[in-house]
Coordinates of C-alpha atoms and ligand atoms in Angstrom, one line a residue:
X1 CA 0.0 0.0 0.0
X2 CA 1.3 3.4 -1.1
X3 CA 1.3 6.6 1.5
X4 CA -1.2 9.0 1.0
X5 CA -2.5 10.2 -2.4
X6 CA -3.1 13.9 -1.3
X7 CA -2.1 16.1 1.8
X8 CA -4.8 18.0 3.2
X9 CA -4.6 21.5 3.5
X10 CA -3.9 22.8 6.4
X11 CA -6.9 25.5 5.6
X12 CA -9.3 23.6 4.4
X13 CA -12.8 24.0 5.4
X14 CA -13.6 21.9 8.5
X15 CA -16.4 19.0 7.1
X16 CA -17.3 17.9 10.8
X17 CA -16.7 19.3 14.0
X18 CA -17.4 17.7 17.5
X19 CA -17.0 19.7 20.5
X20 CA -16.9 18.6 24.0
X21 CA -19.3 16.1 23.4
X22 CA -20.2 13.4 26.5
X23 CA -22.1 10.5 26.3
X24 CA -23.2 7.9 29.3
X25 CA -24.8 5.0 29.4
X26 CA -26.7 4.6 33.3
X27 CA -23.6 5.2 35.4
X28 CA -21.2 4.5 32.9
X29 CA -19.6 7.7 30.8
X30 CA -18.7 6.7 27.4
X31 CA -17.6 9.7 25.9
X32 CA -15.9 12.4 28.8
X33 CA -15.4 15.2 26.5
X34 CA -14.3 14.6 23.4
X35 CA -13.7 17.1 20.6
X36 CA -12.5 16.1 17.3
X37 CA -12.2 17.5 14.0
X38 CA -12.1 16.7 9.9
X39 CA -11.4 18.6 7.3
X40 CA -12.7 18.2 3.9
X41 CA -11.0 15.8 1.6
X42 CA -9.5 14.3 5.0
X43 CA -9.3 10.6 6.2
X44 CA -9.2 10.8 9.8
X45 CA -8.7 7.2 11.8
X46 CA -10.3 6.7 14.9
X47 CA -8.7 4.1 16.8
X48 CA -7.8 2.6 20.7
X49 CA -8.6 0.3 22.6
X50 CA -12.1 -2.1 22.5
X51 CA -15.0 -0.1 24.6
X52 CA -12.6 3.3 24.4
X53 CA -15.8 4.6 22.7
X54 CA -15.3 5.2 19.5
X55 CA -18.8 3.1 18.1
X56 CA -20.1 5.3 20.6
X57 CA -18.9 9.0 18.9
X58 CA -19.5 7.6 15.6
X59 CA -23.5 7.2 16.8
X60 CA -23.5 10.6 18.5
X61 CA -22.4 11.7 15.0
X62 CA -24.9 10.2 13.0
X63 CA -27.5 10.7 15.1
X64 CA -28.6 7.2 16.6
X65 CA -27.2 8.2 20.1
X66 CA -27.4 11.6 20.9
X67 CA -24.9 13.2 23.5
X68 CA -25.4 14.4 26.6
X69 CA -23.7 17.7 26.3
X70 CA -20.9 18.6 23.6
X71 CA -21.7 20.2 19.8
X72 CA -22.1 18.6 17.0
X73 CA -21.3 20.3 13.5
X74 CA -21.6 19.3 9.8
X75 CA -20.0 21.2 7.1
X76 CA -20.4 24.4 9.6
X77 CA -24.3 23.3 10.2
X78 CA -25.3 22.4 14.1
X79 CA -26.3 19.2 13.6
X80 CA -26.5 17.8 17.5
X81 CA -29.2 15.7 18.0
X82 CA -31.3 15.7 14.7
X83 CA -32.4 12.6 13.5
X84 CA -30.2 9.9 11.8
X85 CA -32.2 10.2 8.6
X86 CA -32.2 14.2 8.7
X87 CA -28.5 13.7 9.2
X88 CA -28.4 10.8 6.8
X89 CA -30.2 13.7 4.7
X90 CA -27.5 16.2 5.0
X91 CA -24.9 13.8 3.0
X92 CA -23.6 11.3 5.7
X93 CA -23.7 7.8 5.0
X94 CA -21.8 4.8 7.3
X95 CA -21.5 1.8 7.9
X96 CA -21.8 -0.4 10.6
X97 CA -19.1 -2.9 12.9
X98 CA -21.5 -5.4 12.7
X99 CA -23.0 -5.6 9.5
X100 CA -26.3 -4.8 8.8
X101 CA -27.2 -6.0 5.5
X102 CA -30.4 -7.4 4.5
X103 CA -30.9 -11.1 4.2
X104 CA -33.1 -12.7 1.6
X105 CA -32.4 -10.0 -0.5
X106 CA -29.6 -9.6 -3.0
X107 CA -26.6 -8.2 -3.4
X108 CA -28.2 -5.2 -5.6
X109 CA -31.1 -4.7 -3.6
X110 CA -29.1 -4.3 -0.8
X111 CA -26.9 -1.4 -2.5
X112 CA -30.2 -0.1 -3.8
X113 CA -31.5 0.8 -0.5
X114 CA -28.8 3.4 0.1
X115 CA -30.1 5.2 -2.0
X116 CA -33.7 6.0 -0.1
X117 CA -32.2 9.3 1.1
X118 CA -32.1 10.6 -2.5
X119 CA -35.7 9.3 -2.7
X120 CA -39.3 11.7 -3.1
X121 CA -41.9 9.8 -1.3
X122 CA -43.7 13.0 -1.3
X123 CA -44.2 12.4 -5.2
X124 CA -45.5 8.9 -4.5
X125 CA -49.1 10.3 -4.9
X126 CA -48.5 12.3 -8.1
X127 CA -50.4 11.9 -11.2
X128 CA -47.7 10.9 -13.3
X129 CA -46.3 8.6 -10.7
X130 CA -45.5 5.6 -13.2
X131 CA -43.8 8.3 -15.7
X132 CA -42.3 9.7 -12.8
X133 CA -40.9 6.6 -11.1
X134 CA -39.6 5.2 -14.3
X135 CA -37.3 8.1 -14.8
X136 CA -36.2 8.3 -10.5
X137 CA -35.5 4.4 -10.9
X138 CA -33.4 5.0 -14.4
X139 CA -31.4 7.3 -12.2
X140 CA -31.1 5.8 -9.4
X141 CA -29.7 2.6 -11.0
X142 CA -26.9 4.7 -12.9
X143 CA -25.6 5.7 -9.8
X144 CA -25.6 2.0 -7.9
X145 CA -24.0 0.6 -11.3
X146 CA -21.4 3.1 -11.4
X147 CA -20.7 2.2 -7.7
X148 CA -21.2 -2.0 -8.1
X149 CA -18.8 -1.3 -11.0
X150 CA -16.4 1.0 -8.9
X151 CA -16.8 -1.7 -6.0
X152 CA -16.4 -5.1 -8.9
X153 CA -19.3 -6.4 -7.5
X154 CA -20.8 -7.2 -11.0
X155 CA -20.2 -10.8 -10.5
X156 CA -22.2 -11.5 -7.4
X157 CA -24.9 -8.9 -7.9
X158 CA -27.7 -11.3 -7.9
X159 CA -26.3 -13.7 -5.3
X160 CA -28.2 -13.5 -2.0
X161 CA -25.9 -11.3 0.2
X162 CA -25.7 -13.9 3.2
X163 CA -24.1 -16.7 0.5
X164 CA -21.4 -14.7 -0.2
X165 CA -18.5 -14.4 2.0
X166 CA -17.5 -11.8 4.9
X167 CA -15.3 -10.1 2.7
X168 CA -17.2 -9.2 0.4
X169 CA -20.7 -8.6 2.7
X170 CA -18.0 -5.6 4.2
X171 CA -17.8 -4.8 0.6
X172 CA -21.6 -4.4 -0.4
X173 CA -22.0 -2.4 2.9
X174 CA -19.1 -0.1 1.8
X175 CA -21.0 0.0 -1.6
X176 CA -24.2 0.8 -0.1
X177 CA -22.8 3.8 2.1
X178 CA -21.1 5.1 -1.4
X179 CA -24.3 4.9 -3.4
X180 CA -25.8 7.6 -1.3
X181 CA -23.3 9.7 -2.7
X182 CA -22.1 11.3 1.4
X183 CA -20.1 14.1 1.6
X184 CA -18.7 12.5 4.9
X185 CA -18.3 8.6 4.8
X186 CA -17.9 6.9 8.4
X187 CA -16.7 3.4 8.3
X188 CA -16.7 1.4 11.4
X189 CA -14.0 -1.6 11.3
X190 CA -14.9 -2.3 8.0
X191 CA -11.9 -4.5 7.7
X192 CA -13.0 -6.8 10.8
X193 CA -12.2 -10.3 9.7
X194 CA -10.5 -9.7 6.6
X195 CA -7.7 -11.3 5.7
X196 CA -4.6 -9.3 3.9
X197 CA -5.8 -9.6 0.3
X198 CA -8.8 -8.4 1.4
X199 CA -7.8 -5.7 3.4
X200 CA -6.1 -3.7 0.8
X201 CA -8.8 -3.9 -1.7
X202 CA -11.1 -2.2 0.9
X203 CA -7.8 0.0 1.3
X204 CA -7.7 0.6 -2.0
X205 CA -11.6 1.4 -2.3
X206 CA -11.3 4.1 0.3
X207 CA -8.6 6.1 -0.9
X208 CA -10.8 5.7 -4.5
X209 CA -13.6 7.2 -2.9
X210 CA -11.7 10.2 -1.7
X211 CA -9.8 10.6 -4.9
X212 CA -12.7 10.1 -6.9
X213 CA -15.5 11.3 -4.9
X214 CA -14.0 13.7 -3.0
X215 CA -15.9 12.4 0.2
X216 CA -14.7 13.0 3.8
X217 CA -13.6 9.8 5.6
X218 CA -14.0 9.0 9.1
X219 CA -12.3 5.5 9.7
X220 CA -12.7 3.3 12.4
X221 CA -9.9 0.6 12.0
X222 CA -7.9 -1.8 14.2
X223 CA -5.0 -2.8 11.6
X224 CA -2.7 -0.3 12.9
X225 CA -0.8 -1.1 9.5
X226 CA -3.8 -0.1 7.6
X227 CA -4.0 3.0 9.5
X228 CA -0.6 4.5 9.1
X229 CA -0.6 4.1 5.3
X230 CA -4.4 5.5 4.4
X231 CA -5.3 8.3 7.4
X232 CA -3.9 12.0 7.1
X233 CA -4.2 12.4 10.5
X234 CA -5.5 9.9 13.5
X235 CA -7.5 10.3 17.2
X236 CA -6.9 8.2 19.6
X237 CA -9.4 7.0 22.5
X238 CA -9.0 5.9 25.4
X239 CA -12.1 5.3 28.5
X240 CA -13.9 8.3 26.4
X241 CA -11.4 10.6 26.3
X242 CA -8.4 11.6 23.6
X243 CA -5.1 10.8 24.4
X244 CA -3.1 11.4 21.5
X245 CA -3.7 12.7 17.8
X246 CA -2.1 13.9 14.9
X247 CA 0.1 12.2 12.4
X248 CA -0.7 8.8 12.4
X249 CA 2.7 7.8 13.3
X250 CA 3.6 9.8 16.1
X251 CA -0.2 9.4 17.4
X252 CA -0.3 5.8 17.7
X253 CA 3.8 6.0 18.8
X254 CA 2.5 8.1 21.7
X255 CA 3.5 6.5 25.1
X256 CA -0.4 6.8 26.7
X257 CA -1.1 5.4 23.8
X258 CA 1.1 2.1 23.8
X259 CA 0.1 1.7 27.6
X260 CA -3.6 1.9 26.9
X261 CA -3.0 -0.6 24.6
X262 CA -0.7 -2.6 27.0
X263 CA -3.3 -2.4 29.6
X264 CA -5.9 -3.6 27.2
X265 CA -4.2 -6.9 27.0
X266 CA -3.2 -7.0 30.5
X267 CA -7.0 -7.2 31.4
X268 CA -7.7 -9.9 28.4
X269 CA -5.0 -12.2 30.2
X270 CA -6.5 -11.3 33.4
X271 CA -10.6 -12.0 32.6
X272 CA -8.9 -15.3 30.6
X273 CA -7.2 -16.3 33.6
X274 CA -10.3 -15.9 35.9
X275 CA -12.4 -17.7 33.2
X276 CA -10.0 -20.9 33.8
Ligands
ADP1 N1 -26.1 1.0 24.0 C1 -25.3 0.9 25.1 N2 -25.7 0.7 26.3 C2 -24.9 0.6 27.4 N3 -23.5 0.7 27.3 C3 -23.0 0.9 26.0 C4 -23.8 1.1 24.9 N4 -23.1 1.3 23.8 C5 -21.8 1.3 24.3 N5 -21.8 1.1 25.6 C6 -20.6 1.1 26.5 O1 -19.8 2.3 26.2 C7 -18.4 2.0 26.2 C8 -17.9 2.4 24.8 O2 -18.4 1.4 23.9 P1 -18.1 1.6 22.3 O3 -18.3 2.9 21.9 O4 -18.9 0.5 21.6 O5 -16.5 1.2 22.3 P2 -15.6 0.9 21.0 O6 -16.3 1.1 19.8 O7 -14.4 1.8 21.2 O8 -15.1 -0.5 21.2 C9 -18.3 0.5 26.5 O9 -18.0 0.4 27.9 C10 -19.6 0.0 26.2 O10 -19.9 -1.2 27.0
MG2 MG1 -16.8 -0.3 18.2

């Protein structure tokens, strides 16, 4: 995998903005404060340690969990607590860490559905609803082949999604997210359980998408390998808050960081040891 495509500029426009934000759950705070930004054109990585929070920040984002306190702000827009599908609405499109694709349907109507935020239902009533919905399908299907293309999905378009492998179901879920053309793209370990091969395609895909598309990217990824070679910049959690960020490198290189990380395995051994 090749370094970055692009450097950011410094100066370009900010695409989202968290401030401050806190999140709890009961007793338990998931998010104490955290502020985070991307700039347009960027691919920021999210990363530390399991149940640091970052699944959490990603739903405060979109709207499926909203904070406690903290801002929220799309392309310059408050967006803090509207609804995932008015936020879905204002061009941000994710996926999810454990998939959600639909089974018993196919590959294509599975891609299709990211599309319903470009969808009129309010013209669902019209008179010329068949003339109408011919035309919204032709160009709705122009965009989901140019992504199934973009994606080489062509070969398993009509397969039922569940009988194709893991690999690929991260695949059609990235394609779905892409199809509803986001201005910010959030990806949530969408190499979880991927082997190498498979791993730099969707590597490859997402620094296509940014080249291409010129989309925003928020990455959530464990394969600290992957994230040094695709993120500009990376934020690193740790029990809800941020203890390190900036160039990948340095960021993940960061002492608090390595002993979060240290810890994190520390209390594996230990919960395996008390399971014995
Ligand atoms: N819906 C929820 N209800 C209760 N606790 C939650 C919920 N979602 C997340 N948490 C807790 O919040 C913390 C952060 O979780 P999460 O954001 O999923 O972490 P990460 O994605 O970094 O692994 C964890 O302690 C987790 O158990
Ligand atoms: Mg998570």
């Amino acid at each position: 995998m090749s370094a970055q495509l692009r450097a950011v500029a410094a100066d370009a426009p900010v695409a989202l903005s968290c401030e401050a934000i806190e999140r709890s759950f009961g007793g338990l705070r998931a998010l104490k404060g955290v502020s985070l930004d991307l700039r347009e054109g960027e691919i920021l990585g999210l990363v530390g340690p399991n149940g640091s929070g970052k699944t959490t920040m990603v739903n405060v984002v979109t709207g499926f969990y909203p904070p406690s306190a903290g801002r929220v702000c799309l392309f310059g827009e408050d967006i803090t607590s509207l609804k995932p599908h008015r936020i879905a609405a204002r061009g941000v499109a994710r996926t999810f860490q454990n998939l959600a694709l639909f089974k018993g349907m196919s590959v294509l109507d599975n891609i299709l559905i990211g599309r319903h935020t470009h969808m009129r239902p309010s013209a669902l009533g019209a008179l010329f609803y068949w003339w109408w919905a011919e035309r919204e399908e032709l160009a709705h299907r122009r965009v989901v082949e140019d992504v199934i293309e973009f994606m080489q999905l062509q070969d398993i378009r009509d397969e039922p999604v569940e009988v194709i492998p893991l690999g690929l179901q991260k695949r059609v879920e990235l394609a779905r997210a892409l199809v509803a053309e986001p201005r910010l793209l959030i990806l949530d370990e969408p190499m979880a359980g991927m082997n190498q091969e498979e791993k730099e395609y969707i590597a490859r895909f997402v620094l296509d998408a940014r080249e291409a598309r010129g989309v925003s990217i928020l990455i959530i990824e464990h394969h600290m390998d992957v994230v040094t070679s695709i993120c500009d910049r990376v934020v690193v959690l740790s029990y809800g808050e941020v203890i390190s960020q900036g160039a990948p490198q340095e960021a993940i290189g960061h002492p608090a960081v390595v002993s979060a990380y240290l810890g994190e395995r520390a209390a594996r051994r230990h919960q395996a040891g008390s399971a014995a």
